[in-house]
Coordinates of C-alpha atoms in Angstrom, one line a residue:
X1 CA -10.7 5.4 -6.8
X2 CA -10.7 3.1 -9.8
X3 CA -9.0 0.4 -11.7
X4 CA -7.1 1.0 -14.9
X5 CA -5.6 -1.2 -17.7
X6 CA -4.2 -0.9 -21.1
X7 CA -2.3 -2.4 -24.0
X8 CA 0.0 -0.4 -26.2
X9 CA 1.7 -1.7 -29.4
X10 CA 3.2 0.8 -31.8
X11 CA 4.2 -1.8 -34.4
X12 CA 0.8 -3.3 -35.3
X13 CA -2.9 -2.6 -35.3
X14 CA -4.4 -4.0 -32.1
X15 CA -7.8 -2.3 -32.5
X16 CA -9.5 -5.6 -33.4
X17 CA -8.4 -7.2 -30.2
X18 CA -10.8 -5.2 -28.1
X19 CA -12.2 -8.4 -26.5
X20 CA -8.9 -8.8 -24.6
X21 CA -9.0 -5.3 -23.1
X22 CA -12.7 -5.9 -22.2
X23 CA -11.8 -9.0 -20.3
X24 CA -8.9 -7.3 -18.5
X25 CA -11.1 -4.3 -17.6
X26 CA -13.9 -6.5 -16.2
X27 CA -11.4 -8.2 -13.9
X28 CA -11.2 -4.8 -12.1
X29 CA -14.9 -4.6 -11.4
X30 CA -14.4 -4.5 -7.6
X31 CA -12.1 -1.5 -7.9
X32 CA -14.7 0.3 -10.0
X33 CA -18.3 -1.0 -9.6
X34 CA -20.1 2.2 -10.8
X35 CA -19.2 2.3 -14.5
X36 CA -16.7 1.2 -17.1
X37 CA -15.2 2.5 -20.3
X38 CA -13.0 1.4 -23.2
X39 CA -10.8 3.6 -25.5
X40 CA -9.9 2.1 -28.8
X41 CA -7.2 3.3 -31.3
X42 CA -5.0 1.6 -33.8
X43 CA -2.1 1.2 -31.4
X44 CA -3.7 1.6 -28.0
X45 CA -6.5 0.0 -26.0
X46 CA -7.3 1.5 -22.6
X47 CA -9.8 0.3 -20.0
X48 CA -11.2 1.9 -16.9
X49 CA -13.5 0.8 -14.1
X50 CA -14.9 3.6 -11.9
X51 CA -15.7 4.1 -8.3
X52 CA -17.4 7.4 -8.3
X53 CA -16.1 9.8 -5.7
X54 CA -16.1 13.3 -7.2
X55 CA -18.2 14.7 -10.1
X56 CA -20.3 11.7 -11.2
X57 CA -21.1 13.1 -14.6
X58 CA -18.0 15.0 -15.5
X59 CA -15.4 12.5 -14.4
X60 CA -16.2 9.6 -16.7
X61 CA -13.2 7.7 -18.1
X62 CA -11.4 7.1 -20.4
X63 CA -11.4 10.9 -20.8
X64 CA -10.2 12.4 -24.1
X65 CA -9.3 16.1 -24.7
X66 CA -8.2 17.7 -28.0
X67 CA -6.0 20.7 -28.2
X68 CA -5.8 21.8 -31.9
X69 CA -4.6 18.7 -33.7
X70 CA -3.4 16.9 -30.6
X71 CA -5.5 14.3 -28.8
X72 CA -4.8 13.0 -25.3
X73 CA -6.7 10.2 -23.4
X74 CA -6.3 9.4 -19.7
X75 CA -7.1 6.4 -17.5
X76 CA -6.5 7.3 -13.9
X77 CA -6.8 5.7 -10.5
X78 CA -6.4 8.1 -7.6
X79 CA -7.3 11.4 -6.0
X80 CA -5.7 14.8 -6.2
X81 CA -5.8 16.9 -3.0
X82 CA -4.8 20.3 -4.6
X83 CA -7.2 20.1 -7.5
X84 CA -8.5 23.7 -7.1
X85 CA -5.0 25.2 -7.0
X86 CA -3.9 23.4 -10.1
X87 CA -7.1 24.2 -12.0
X88 CA -6.8 27.9 -11.1
X89 CA -3.2 28.0 -12.4
X90 CA -4.3 26.3 -15.7
X91 CA -7.2 28.7 -16.1
X92 CA -4.8 31.6 -15.8
X93 CA -2.9 30.0 -18.7
X94 CA -6.1 30.0 -20.8
X95 CA -7.2 26.3 -20.4
X96 CA -10.9 25.6 -20.3
X97 CA -12.6 22.9 -18.3
X98 CA -15.8 21.0 -18.9
X99 CA -16.1 19.5 -15.4
X100 CA -14.9 19.9 -11.8
X101 CA -13.3 16.5 -11.7
X102 CA -9.6 16.0 -10.7
X103 CA -9.3 13.6 -13.7
X104 CA -9.7 16.5 -16.1
X105 CA -7.3 18.7 -14.1
X106 CA -4.7 15.9 -14.2
X107 CA -5.1 15.5 -18.0
X108 CA -5.0 19.2 -18.7
X109 CA -1.9 19.6 -16.5
X110 CA -0.1 17.0 -18.6
X111 CA -1.2 18.8 -21.8
X112 CA 0.1 22.1 -20.3
X113 CA 3.4 21.0 -18.6
X114 CA 4.2 17.5 -19.9
X115 CA 5.8 15.3 -17.4
X116 CA 6.6 18.3 -15.2
X117 CA 2.9 18.1 -14.2
X118 CA 4.1 15.6 -11.6
X119 CA 5.8 18.5 -9.8
X120 CA 2.5 20.4 -9.6
X121 CA 0.1 17.8 -8.1
X122 CA -0.4 16.5 -4.6
X123 CA -2.3 13.2 -4.3
X124 CA -2.3 9.5 -4.6
X125 CA -2.3 8.3 -8.2
X126 CA -1.5 5.8 -10.9
X127 CA -2.4 6.8 -14.4
X128 CA -1.7 6.4 -18.1
X129 CA -2.0 9.3 -20.7
X130 CA -2.0 8.3 -24.4
X131 CA -0.8 10.9 -26.9
X132 CA -2.4 9.7 -30.1
X133 CA -0.4 12.0 -32.5
X134 CA 3.0 10.9 -31.1
X135 CA 1.8 7.4 -30.3
X136 CA 3.3 7.8 -26.8
X137 CA 2.1 6.5 -23.4
X138 CA 3.0 8.3 -20.2
X139 CA 2.5 6.4 -17.0
X140 CA 3.2 7.5 -13.4
X141 CA 2.7 6.4 -9.8
X142 CA 2.5 8.6 -6.7
X143 CA 5.6 9.5 -4.6
X144 CA 4.9 7.0 -1.8
X145 CA 3.3 4.2 -3.7
X146 CA -0.3 4.4 -2.3
X147 CA -1.8 3.4 -5.7
X148 CA -0.5 0.4 -7.6
X149 CA 0.5 0.1 -11.2
X150 CA 1.9 -3.2 -12.7
X151 CA 3.2 -3.7 -16.3
X152 CA 4.8 -6.2 -18.7
X153 CA 6.9 -5.2 -21.7
X154 CA 6.8 -8.1 -24.2
X155 CA 6.9 -8.6 -28.0
X156 CA 6.6 -4.9 -28.9
X157 CA 3.8 -4.4 -26.4
X158 CA 3.4 -2.6 -23.1
X159 CA 0.6 -4.2 -21.0
X160 CA -0.3 -2.5 -17.7
X161 CA -3.0 -2.6 -15.0
X162 CA -3.8 -1.7 -11.4
X163 CA -3.6 -5.4 -10.4
X164 CA -1.6 -8.5 -11.3
X165 CA -4.8 -10.6 -12.0
X166 CA -5.6 -8.2 -14.8
X167 CA -2.3 -8.5 -16.5
X168 CA -2.6 -12.3 -16.3
X169 CA -5.8 -12.0 -18.3
X170 CA -3.7 -11.0 -21.3
X171 CA -2.9 -14.1 -23.5
X172 CA 0.8 -13.1 -23.8
X173 CA 1.4 -13.3 -20.0
X174 CA 1.8 -16.6 -18.1
X175 CA 1.8 -17.2 -14.3
X176 CA 5.4 -18.3 -14.1
X177 CA 7.5 -17.9 -10.9
X178 CA 11.2 -18.3 -11.4
X179 CA 14.1 -18.4 -8.8
X180 CA 13.9 -14.6 -8.4
X181 CA 10.2 -14.9 -7.6
X182 CA 10.9 -17.6 -5.0
X183 CA 13.6 -15.4 -3.4
X184 CA 11.1 -12.6 -3.2
X185 CA 8.5 -14.9 -1.5
X186 CA 10.7 -16.7 1.0
X187 CA 13.4 -14.1 1.5
X188 CA 11.4 -10.9 1.6
X189 CA 7.7 -11.9 1.6
X190 CA 5.1 -10.5 2.2
X191 CA 7.3 -7.5 1.3
X192 CA 8.5 -7.1 -2.3
X193 CA 11.4 -5.4 -3.9
X194 CA 10.3 -2.1 -5.3
X195 CA 9.4 -2.8 -8.9
X196 CA 8.9 -6.6 -8.4
X197 CA 5.7 -8.3 -9.4
X198 CA 7.0 -11.7 -8.2
X199 CA 5.8 -13.4 -11.4
X200 CA 8.6 -13.8 -13.9
X201 CA 7.5 -11.2 -16.5
X202 CA 5.5 -8.8 -14.3
X203 CA 7.0 -5.6 -12.9
X204 CA 5.6 -2.8 -10.9
X205 CA 6.3 0.9 -11.5
X206 CA 8.1 1.8 -8.3
X207 CA 6.8 4.7 -6.2
X208 CA 7.8 8.2 -7.5
X209 CA 8.6 6.8 -11.0
X210 CA 7.2 7.5 -14.4
X211 CA 7.5 5.5 -17.6
X212 CA 7.4 6.8 -21.2
X213 CA 6.6 4.1 -23.9
X214 CA 6.8 5.0 -27.6
X215 CA 8.3 3.6 -30.8
X216 CA 11.8 3.8 -29.2
X217 CA 10.8 1.5 -26.4
X218 CA 10.4 2.0 -22.7
X219 CA 12.2 4.7 -20.5
X220 CA 11.8 4.7 -16.7
X221 CA 12.8 7.6 -14.5
X222 CA 12.4 8.7 -10.9
X223 CA 10.7 12.1 -10.6
X224 CA 10.8 12.5 -6.8
X225 CA 13.2 11.6 -4.0
X226 CA 13.8 12.5 -0.4
X227 CA 16.6 15.1 0.0
X228 CA 18.9 15.4 3.0
X229 CA 18.9 19.0 4.4
X230 CA 20.0 20.6 7.6
X231 CA 17.0 21.0 10.0
X232 CA 17.2 24.6 11.2
X233 CA 14.1 24.9 13.3
X234 CA 13.9 24.5 17.1
X235 CA 11.7 21.9 18.8
X236 CA 8.8 24.3 19.4
X237 CA 8.8 25.5 15.8
X238 CA 9.1 22.0 14.5
X239 CA 6.2 20.9 16.6
X240 CA 4.0 23.6 15.2
X241 CA 5.1 22.9 11.7
X242 CA 4.2 19.2 12.0
X243 CA 0.8 20.1 13.5
X244 CA 0.1 22.4 10.5
X245 CA 1.1 19.8 7.9
X246 CA -0.8 17.0 9.5
X247 CA -4.1 19.0 10.0
X248 CA -3.9 20.3 6.5
X249 CA -3.3 16.9 5.0
X250 CA -6.3 15.4 6.8
X251 CA -8.6 18.3 5.9
X252 CA -7.6 18.2 2.2
X253 CA -8.4 14.5 2.1
X254 CA -12.0 14.9 3.2
X255 CA -13.0 16.1 -0.3
X256 CA -15.7 13.9 -1.7
X257 CA -19.2 13.8 -3.2
X258 CA -19.9 10.5 -1.3
X259 CA -19.9 9.5 2.4
X260 CA -16.6 9.8 4.2
X261 CA -15.7 8.0 7.4
X262 CA -12.6 7.2 9.4
X263 CA -11.0 4.0 10.8
X264 CA -10.5 4.4 14.5
X265 CA -8.4 2.2 16.7
X266 CA -8.1 4.6 19.7
X267 CA -4.4 5.0 19.0
X268 CA -2.6 8.3 18.3
X269 CA -2.7 8.3 14.5
X270 CA -6.2 7.3 13.8
X271 CA -7.6 9.3 16.7
X272 CA -6.0 12.5 15.4
X273 CA -7.5 11.9 11.9
X274 CA -10.9 11.3 13.5
X275 CA -10.8 14.4 15.7
X276 CA -9.7 16.7 12.9
X277 CA -12.3 15.2 10.5
X278 CA -15.1 15.5 13.1
X279 CA -14.2 19.2 13.7
X280 CA -14.2 19.9 9.9
X281 CA -17.6 18.2 9.6
X282 CA -19.0 20.5 12.3
X283 CA -17.6 23.6 10.7
X284 CA -19.2 22.6 7.4
X285 CA -22.6 21.8 9.0
X286 CA -22.4 18.1 8.1
X287 CA -23.8 15.3 10.1
X288 CA -21.6 13.6 12.7
X289 CA -18.6 11.7 11.4
X290 CA -19.0 7.9 11.1
X291 CA -16.1 6.0 12.7
X292 CA -15.3 2.3 12.6
X293 CA -13.2 0.0 14.7
X294 CA -12.3 -3.7 14.4
X295 CA -12.2 -6.5 17.0
X296 CA -12.4 -10.3 17.1
X297 CA -15.0 -12.6 18.6
X298 CA -14.3 -13.3 22.3
X299 CA -11.0 -11.4 22.1
X300 CA -11.7 -9.9 25.5
X301 CA -11.5 -13.4 27.0
X302 CA -8.3 -14.4 25.3
X303 CA -6.3 -11.2 24.8
X304 CA -2.7 -11.5 26.2
X305 CA -0.7 -8.4 26.6
X306 CA 2.9 -8.4 25.4
X307 CA 5.7 -6.0 24.4
X308 CA 4.1 -5.3 21.0
X309 CA 0.4 -5.2 22.2
X310 CA 0.4 -3.7 25.7
X311 CA -3.4 -3.3 25.8
X312 CA -6.5 -3.8 23.7
X313 CA -8.3 -1.0 21.8
X314 CA -11.9 -1.1 23.2
X315 CA -11.5 1.4 26.0
X316 CA -9.5 3.8 23.9
X317 CA -12.0 3.7 21.0
X318 CA -14.8 4.5 23.4
X319 CA -12.8 7.4 24.8
X320 CA -12.3 9.0 21.4
X321 CA -15.9 8.4 20.3
X322 CA -17.2 10.1 23.4
X323 CA -14.7 13.0 22.9
X324 CA -15.8 13.7 19.3
X325 CA -19.4 12.5 19.3
X326 CA -19.0 10.3 16.3
X327 CA -21.5 7.7 15.1
X328 CA -19.4 4.6 15.8
X329 CA -19.7 1.0 14.8
X330 CA -17.4 -1.7 16.2
X331 CA -17.1 -4.5 13.6
X332 CA -16.4 -7.9 15.3
X333 CA -14.8 -10.6 13.2
X334 CA -15.8 -14.2 13.5
X335 CA -12.7 -16.5 13.7
X336 CA -14.1 -19.0 11.1
X337 CA -14.9 -16.2 8.7
X338 CA -11.3 -15.0 9.3
X339 CA -9.9 -18.3 8.2
X340 CA -12.3 -18.6 5.3
X341 CA -11.3 -15.1 4.0
X342 CA -7.6 -16.1 3.7
X343 CA -8.6 -17.1 0.2
X344 CA -10.4 -13.8 -0.6
X345 CA -7.4 -11.9 0.7
X346 CA -5.0 -13.8 -1.7
X347 CA -7.4 -13.1 -4.6
X348 CA -7.4 -9.4 -3.6
X349 CA -3.6 -9.1 -3.3
X350 CA -2.8 -11.6 -6.1
X351 CA 0.0 -12.8 -3.9
X352 CA 0.4 -14.5 -0.5
X353 CA 0.1 -11.6 2.0
X354 CA 0.0 -10.9 5.7
X355 CA -2.2 -13.9 6.5
X356 CA -5.2 -13.0 8.8
X357 CA -3.8 -9.5 9.2
X358 CA -5.0 -9.2 5.5
X359 CA -8.2 -11.3 5.8
X360 CA -9.4 -9.3 8.8
X361 CA -8.9 -6.1 7.0
X362 CA -10.8 -7.5 4.0
X363 CA -13.8 -8.4 6.2
X364 CA -13.6 -5.1 8.0
X365 CA -13.6 -3.1 4.7
X366 CA -16.5 -5.2 3.5
X367 CA -18.6 -4.1 6.4
X368 CA -17.5 -0.4 6.3
X369 CA -18.5 -0.3 2.6
X370 CA -22.1 -0.8 3.5
X371 CA -22.2 2.7 5.0
X372 CA -19.4 4.6 3.3
X373 CA -17.4 4.9 0.1
X374 CA -14.3 6.8 1.4
X375 CA -12.4 6.2 4.6
X376 CA -9.3 7.8 6.1
X377 CA -6.8 5.6 7.9
X378 CA -3.7 6.2 10.0
X379 CA -1.0 4.2 8.2
X380 CA 2.5 5.7 7.7
X381 CA 2.8 7.8 10.8
X382 CA 4.9 5.1 12.5
X383 CA 7.4 4.9 9.6
X384 CA 7.7 8.7 9.4
X385 CA 7.7 9.7 13.0
X386 CA 9.4 6.7 14.7
X387 CA 6.6 4.5 16.1
X388 CA 8.1 1.1 15.7
X389 CA 10.3 -0.8 18.2
X390 CA 13.2 -0.9 15.7
X391 CA 13.6 2.8 16.1
X392 CA 14.4 2.5 19.8
X393 CA 15.5 -1.1 20.5
X394 CA 19.3 -1.3 20.2
X395 CA 19.4 -4.9 18.8
X396 CA 17.2 -3.8 15.9
X397 CA 19.0 -0.5 15.3
X398 CA 22.3 -2.4 15.1
X399 CA 21.1 -5.3 12.9
X400 CA 22.6 -5.6 9.5
X401 CA 19.4 -6.4 7.7
X402 CA 15.7 -5.4 7.6
X403 CA 14.7 -5.1 11.2
X404 CA 11.2 -6.4 10.6
X405 CA 12.5 -9.5 8.9
X406 CA 15.7 -10.6 10.6
X407 CA 15.5 -14.4 10.6
X408 CA 16.4 -15.7 7.2
X409 CA 17.9 -19.0 8.4
X410 CA 14.6 -19.8 10.1
X411 CA 12.7 -19.0 6.9
X412 CA 15.0 -21.4 5.0
X413 CA 14.3 -24.2 7.5
X414 CA 10.8 -24.8 6.1
X415 CA 12.0 -25.3 2.5
X416 CA 12.6 -28.5 0.6
X417 CA 16.1 -29.9 0.5
X418 CA 16.7 -28.5 -3.0
X419 CA 15.3 -25.1 -2.2
X420 CA 17.5 -24.8 0.9
X421 CA 20.2 -24.1 -1.7
X422 CA 18.4 -20.9 -2.7
X423 CA 20.7 -17.9 -2.0
X424 CA 18.2 -16.3 0.4
X425 CA 20.7 -14.6 2.6
X426 CA 22.7 -13.2 -0.3
X427 CA 19.5 -12.0 -2.0
X428 CA 18.1 -10.2 1.0
X429 CA 21.5 -8.8 1.9
X430 CA 21.9 -7.4 -1.6
X431 CA 18.5 -5.7 -1.4
X432 CA 19.2 -4.3 2.0
X433 CA 22.6 -2.9 1.0
X434 CA 21.3 -1.6 -2.3
X435 CA 18.7 0.4 -0.4
X436 CA 21.3 1.8 2.0
X437 CA 23.4 2.9 -0.9
X438 CA 20.5 5.1 -2.0
X439 CA 19.9 6.8 1.4
X440 CA 20.2 10.6 1.1
X441 CA 22.6 11.6 3.8
X442 CA 24.0 14.8 5.2
X443 CA 27.7 15.4 5.5
X444 CA 29.0 15.7 9.1
X445 CA 26.2 13.8 10.8
X446 CA 27.0 11.5 13.6
X447 CA 27.0 7.8 13.0
X448 CA 23.9 7.5 15.2
X449 CA 22.0 10.1 13.2
X450 CA 23.2 8.6 10.0
X451 CA 21.9 5.2 11.1
X452 CA 18.6 6.7 12.0
X453 CA 18.3 8.2 8.6
X454 CA 18.9 4.7 7.1
X455 CA 16.2 3.2 9.3
X456 CA 13.6 5.9 8.3
X457 CA 14.5 5.5 4.6
X458 CA 14.3 1.7 4.8
X459 CA 10.8 2.0 6.4
X460 CA 9.5 4.4 3.9
X461 CA 10.8 2.4 0.9
X462 CA 9.9 -1.1 2.3
X463 CA 7.7 -1.5 5.3
X464 CA 5.4 1.4 4.6
X465 CA 4.9 0.3 1.0
X466 CA 4.0 -3.2 2.2
X467 CA 1.3 -1.8 4.4
X468 CA 0.0 0.5 1.7
X469 CA -0.2 -2.4 -0.7
X470 CA -2.3 -4.3 1.9
X471 CA -4.6 -1.4 2.5
X472 CA -5.2 -0.7 -1.2
X473 CA -6.0 -4.3 -2.1
X474 CA -8.2 -5.2 0.8
X475 CA -10.2 -2.0 0.6
X476 CA -10.5 -1.7 -3.2
X477 CA -11.5 -5.4 -3.5
X478 CA -14.6 -4.2 -1.5
X479 CA -15.0 -1.0 -3.6
X480 CA -13.9 1.2 -0.7
X481 CA -11.4 4.0 -1.2
X482 CA -9.0 4.4 1.7
X483 CA -6.9 7.6 2.0
X484 CA -3.8 7.9 4.1
X485 CA -3.1 11.5 5.2
X486 CA 0.3 10.8 6.8
X487 CA 1.5 9.7 3.4
X488 CA 1.3 13.2 2.1
X489 CA 4.7 13.8 0.4
X490 CA 5.0 17.2 2.1
X491 CA 4.9 15.5 5.6
X492 CA 7.4 12.9 4.5
X493 CA 9.8 15.4 3.0
X494 CA 9.7 17.5 6.1
X495 CA 9.9 14.7 8.6
X496 CA 12.8 13.0 6.9
X497 CA 15.2 15.8 8.0
X498 CA 13.9 16.2 11.6
X499 CA 16.6 14.9 14.0
X500 CA 16.1 11.7 15.9
X501 CA 16.1 13.5 19.3
X502 CA 13.2 15.6 18.2
X503 CA 11.1 12.7 16.7
X504 CA 11.7 10.7 19.9
X505 CA 11.5 13.6 22.3
X506 CA 10.1 13.2 25.8
X507 CA 11.6 9.6 25.8
X508 CA 8.6 8.3 23.8
X509 CA 8.1 6.7 20.4
X510 CA 6.6 9.4 18.1
X511 CA 7.3 11.9 20.9
X512 CA 7.2 14.8 18.4
X513 CA 3.9 13.8 16.9
X514 CA 2.4 13.5 20.4
X515 CA 3.6 17.1 21.1
X516 CA 2.1 18.3 17.9
X517 CA -1.3 16.8 18.8
X518 CA -1.5 18.6 22.1
X519 CA -4.8 20.4 22.4
X520 CA -6.3 18.3 19.5
X521 CA -6.5 15.0 21.4
X522 CA -7.1 14.3 25.1
X523 CA -3.8 13.9 27.0
X524 CA -4.5 10.2 27.9
X525 CA -5.0 9.3 24.3
X526 CA -1.8 11.2 23.3
X527 CA 0.3 9.3 25.8
X528 CA -1.2 5.9 25.2
X529 CA 1.6 3.4 24.4
X530 CA 1.6 2.4 20.8
X531 CA -0.4 -0.8 20.0
X532 CA -0.3 -2.3 16.4
X533 CA -3.2 -3.5 14.3
X534 CA -5.1 -6.0 16.5
X535 CA -5.0 -9.7 15.8
X536 CA -7.1 -12.6 17.1
X537 CA -6.0 -14.4 20.2
X538 CA -8.8 -17.0 20.1
X539 CA -7.6 -20.6 20.3
X540 CA -10.5 -21.5 17.9
X541 CA -8.6 -19.7 15.1
X542 CA -5.4 -21.6 15.9
X543 CA -7.3 -24.9 15.7
X544 CA -8.9 -23.8 12.5
X545 CA -5.7 -23.0 10.6
X546 CA -4.0 -26.1 12.0
X547 CA -6.8 -28.3 10.6
X548 CA -6.7 -26.6 7.2
X549 CA -2.9 -26.8 6.9
X550 CA -2.9 -30.5 7.9
X551 CA -5.4 -31.1 5.0
X552 CA -3.0 -29.3 2.6
X553 CA -0.1 -31.4 3.8
X554 CA -2.0 -34.6 3.5
X555 CA -3.2 -33.9 0.0
X556 CA -0.6 -35.1 -2.5
X557 CA -1.9 -32.6 -5.1
X558 CA -1.2 -29.6 -3.0
X559 CA 1.1 -27.3 -5.0
X560 CA 2.9 -26.0 -1.9
X561 CA 4.4 -29.5 -1.3
X562 CA 7.0 -28.9 -4.1
X563 CA 8.4 -26.0 -2.0
X564 CA 8.3 -27.0 1.7
X565 CA 9.8 -29.5 4.0
X566 CA 6.7 -31.4 5.0
X567 CA 8.1 -32.8 8.3
X568 CA 9.3 -29.4 9.4
X569 CA 6.0 -27.7 8.5
X570 CA 3.9 -30.4 10.2
X571 CA 5.9 -29.8 13.4
X572 CA 5.0 -26.1 13.1
X573 CA 1.4 -26.9 12.6
X574 CA 1.2 -29.4 15.5
X575 CA 2.6 -26.9 17.9
X576 CA 0.3 -24.1 16.7
X577 CA 3.2 -22.2 15.3
X578 CA 5.4 -22.3 18.4
X579 CA 8.0 -24.5 16.8
X580 CA 8.9 -21.5 14.6
X581 CA 10.2 -19.3 17.3
X582 CA 10.8 -16.0 15.5
X583 CA 8.3 -13.6 13.8
X584 CA 8.1 -14.3 10.1
X585 CA 7.5 -10.6 9.4
X586 CA 7.0 -7.5 11.5
X587 CA 5.5 -7.8 14.9
X588 CA 2.4 -9.9 14.2
X589 CA 3.2 -12.8 11.9
X590 CA 3.9 -15.4 14.6
X591 CA 2.2 -18.7 15.6
X592 CA -1.1 -19.2 13.8
X593 CA -0.3 -16.3 11.5
X594 CA 2.6 -18.2 10.0
X595 CA 0.5 -21.2 9.5
X596 CA -2.1 -19.0 7.8
X597 CA 0.6 -17.5 5.6
X598 CA 1.5 -21.0 4.4
X599 CA -2.2 -21.7 3.7
X600 CA -2.2 -18.5 1.6
X601 CA 0.8 -19.7 -0.3
X602 CA -0.9 -22.9 -1.3
X603 CA -4.2 -21.0 -2.2
X604 CA -2.2 -18.7 -4.4
X605 CA -0.4 -21.5 -6.2
X606 CA -3.8 -23.2 -6.8
X607 CA -5.9 -20.2 -7.8
X608 CA -3.3 -18.7 -10.1
X609 CA -2.0 -22.0 -11.6
X610 CA 1.5 -20.9 -10.7
X611 CA 4.2 -22.6 -12.6
X612 CA 7.5 -22.9 -10.7
X613 CA 10.5 -22.5 -13.0
X614 CA 13.8 -23.3 -11.3

């Protein structure tokens, strides 16, 4: 994986402004610590930072290839999982290759097929290809949004980068947040509308979209979308089909010239990835797979079971480790380090995020990186196969808003008197109903099946993207590439049309996936009740975030004070978060996590010199 950036201007010579692209590129050093490169032309400056995964010598970027009088240059962040198939097809068409890197395959596929190359590749990617003769930039992002790509169109320029911080290094872009940005933060945060960069001028290329930028301006278009089709296979055939797709996706994503490991929680999704990876390692004669799990200091003393977290992970991690014989390391997070890293997590995400759910992942990835460069993780299975409570709980199914973020009035209660007039409800409602209007549906479906389609679509376009953003920023800020096999677009396309009674068969969340993993995993692991990403239950952490937030509230220079009702927030702090009775987001952002989110908001405003424009 890597970091990319660029500045395109077709109306003036920007080649003498190379210092700007150098500064922008250097801000991505964590995403690419191994090497860097700059491409300079009259109308285009491109920067690249590389984390070397495949073909250390042949995959250097920016990469330029000439075909007759045409010259194309690529900067690319990602990984293709069908490199060999695409390369073979191109070789049959007469194209020659100088390396075995997927970078060259992607560039040559664009040269051969133009934007239709996006229909040929399977992977996670964000890239820009510059066509020097036509002075045209082609940018694209993978179908599910695993890899990020932000941009600004301003004053005849297109400025783009893997991260917001990099775009803010450009002198034409300022850290302004207007009313729309506030609506994003307080109405939807830590989620974002597809395409929103929160800052006033910054946008993100939505998943499954491409952009063309030339002398005519900018054109954005969607190149992939889910399609509603009748599901004609019976349950047994569907189960086998899911099994084949999942195993193939995992095995494809093991390709690497550097050490590969897996994240292992002992849950269904990560355990399946670890078992399949371990078996592949054995067949290939490799050393035992390295697996990693996360826990918190003294969590065994303070863990409290609830509806969302019925049990802790330790027993189940050991069960899977014994089953596959992996080299396992349990990484234990210190609660003070967890609070300290709220700042690092904001700097990695460039926005307030999921509080200590982010900072713990940051610390976890930091430790994993000491022993591996690539990891596989189990995100996206819950969204695709029905793992969350809102797929089965009637009150969530029937709600007329995002089921993971239902309590907008409670969110509004923490705002200043002036900001209480923000149209939060209207904004969130408009985003929700706009998404519903785009749901691919099948004529003749029952209302129950149609509603389930809506829920799966909402999760894929919103909740899943939020978790993928988190995983990318926390891992890449530690120079660790994390791959997500369940986000293979083939799995998502197929699963979208599987009926609800199949997905939730046997009266269980993810019942179909459990059936598909029979014979791969031990039965007790298969039937373990879902437990989400673990959080700390230690009272020390609650006290720590209470203390830090009180300091913020008592400091008259704290930028967050211009946004929040100080009395209301102080009450939340004094009660350890209990005064705010509803989850802020998802299943985990309650109590001390809400306080930590407010701490992150203040850190973000300080660190990025955020200017609020109302």
